[in-house]
C-alpha positions as a printed Julia matrix, in Angstrom:
114×3 Matrix{Float64}:
 -14.54    1.68   12.58
 -11.63    4.12   12.52
 -10.57    4.4     8.85
  -9.2     7.82    7.87
  -9.11    7.24    4.12
  -6.67    6.09    1.47
  -3.1     6.12    2.77
  -1.36    4.81   -0.34
  -1.49    2.99   -3.62
   1.0     0.11   -3.8
   2.01   -0.83   -7.35
   4.29   -3.58   -8.53
   6.19   -2.96  -11.76
   8.58   -4.82  -14.03
  10.75   -1.73  -14.53
  11.25    0.55  -11.53
  13.15    3.24  -13.47
  10.61    3.59  -16.27
   7.66    3.5   -13.88
   9.17    6.15  -11.58
   9.82    8.46  -14.54
   6.25    7.95  -15.77
   4.76    9.03  -12.43
   7.2    11.93  -12.11
   6.01   13.12  -15.56
   2.47   13.12  -14.11
   3.59   15.45  -11.32
   4.53   13.01   -8.55
   7.72   13.79   -6.64
  10.12   11.08   -5.55
  10.37   11.11   -1.75
  12.84    8.24   -1.53
  14.19    5.28   -3.44
  15.57    2.07   -1.98
  18.57    0.06   -3.1
  16.27   -2.76   -4.26
  14.3    -1.03   -7.04
  11.44    0.45   -5.09
  10.48    3.82   -3.72
   7.8     6.26   -2.65
   6.36    9.13   -4.65
   3.83   11.74   -3.56
   1.61   14.23   -5.38
   0.84   17.24   -3.21
  -1.03   16.17   -0.08
  -2.8    13.1    -1.48
  -2.04    9.47   -0.8
   1.46    8.34   -1.58
   2.38    5.94   -4.34
   4.77    3.13   -3.52
   6.38    1.32   -6.47
   8.19   -1.99   -6.14
   9.89   -3.9    -8.94
   9.12   -7.6    -9.28
  10.61  -10.16  -11.71
   9.1   -10.31  -15.21
   8.01  -13.88  -14.45
   5.72  -12.57  -11.7
   2.36  -10.93  -12.4
   2.18   -7.35  -11.11
  -0.38   -6.4    -8.45
  -2.01   -3.2    -7.26
  -3.15   -2.67   -3.67
  -4.97    0.2    -2.06
  -3.86    0.9     1.49
  -6.43    2.36    3.9
  -5.22    4.22    7.0
  -6.41    2.9    10.37
  -6.03    5.43   13.16
  -5.73    2.93   15.99
  -5.44   -0.84   15.61
  -6.79   -1.37   19.14
 -10.04    0.45   18.29
 -10.53   -1.3    14.94
 -13.23   -3.95   15.11
 -13.92   -5.53   11.72
 -17.58   -5.85   10.82
 -18.58   -9.54   10.36
 -19.34   -8.8     6.68
 -15.6    -8.22    6.07
 -13.55  -11.19    4.88
 -10.29  -10.81    6.82
  -7.54  -12.65    4.91
  -4.62  -11.69    7.18
  -4.74  -10.36   10.74
  -2.67   -7.34   11.84
   1.03   -8.12   11.61
   4.25   -6.12   11.74
   5.79   -4.96    8.47
   9.49   -4.4     7.8
   8.75   -0.69    7.26
   7.31    0.02   10.71
   3.54   -0.32   10.39
   1.06   -3.07   11.22
  -1.2    -4.3     8.43
  -4.39   -6.34    8.08
  -5.85   -7.43    4.72
  -9.53   -7.76    3.8
 -11.02   -9.04    0.53
 -13.93   -7.23   -1.1
 -16.88   -9.05   -2.75
 -15.12   -8.88   -6.16
 -11.93  -10.53   -4.89
  -9.75   -7.42   -4.51
  -7.51   -7.19   -1.47
  -7.5    -4.01    0.62
  -4.65   -3.41    3.05
  -5.46   -1.6     6.3
  -2.39    0.06    7.77
  -2.06    1.08   11.41
   0.87    2.75   13.18
   3.49    0.29   14.39
   3.93   -0.47   18.04
   6.39    1.84   19.74
């Protein structure tokens, strides 16, 4: 299996502005913000943090994103419960989701097709 480690932490929030300021106070630096209340922050060379605002009526979720070096070389072990196969994202990667034994989803992110 060709996993390099944790690529990112994806967090949903009910208040993008407050959440971004909170993480900046912890030492994260804003790399970019979108025009739809989301953005990416990074702390030194570690995984990035992506925040996305969702409506208050929606429960917030947290996802850990693992980096896959090459989708073509990735062969999931039969013990893994694959919940979504690799598919294109609107931000240029390809992602597959697996569920761990406790019901948490893990996103595996591979480079997009050129």
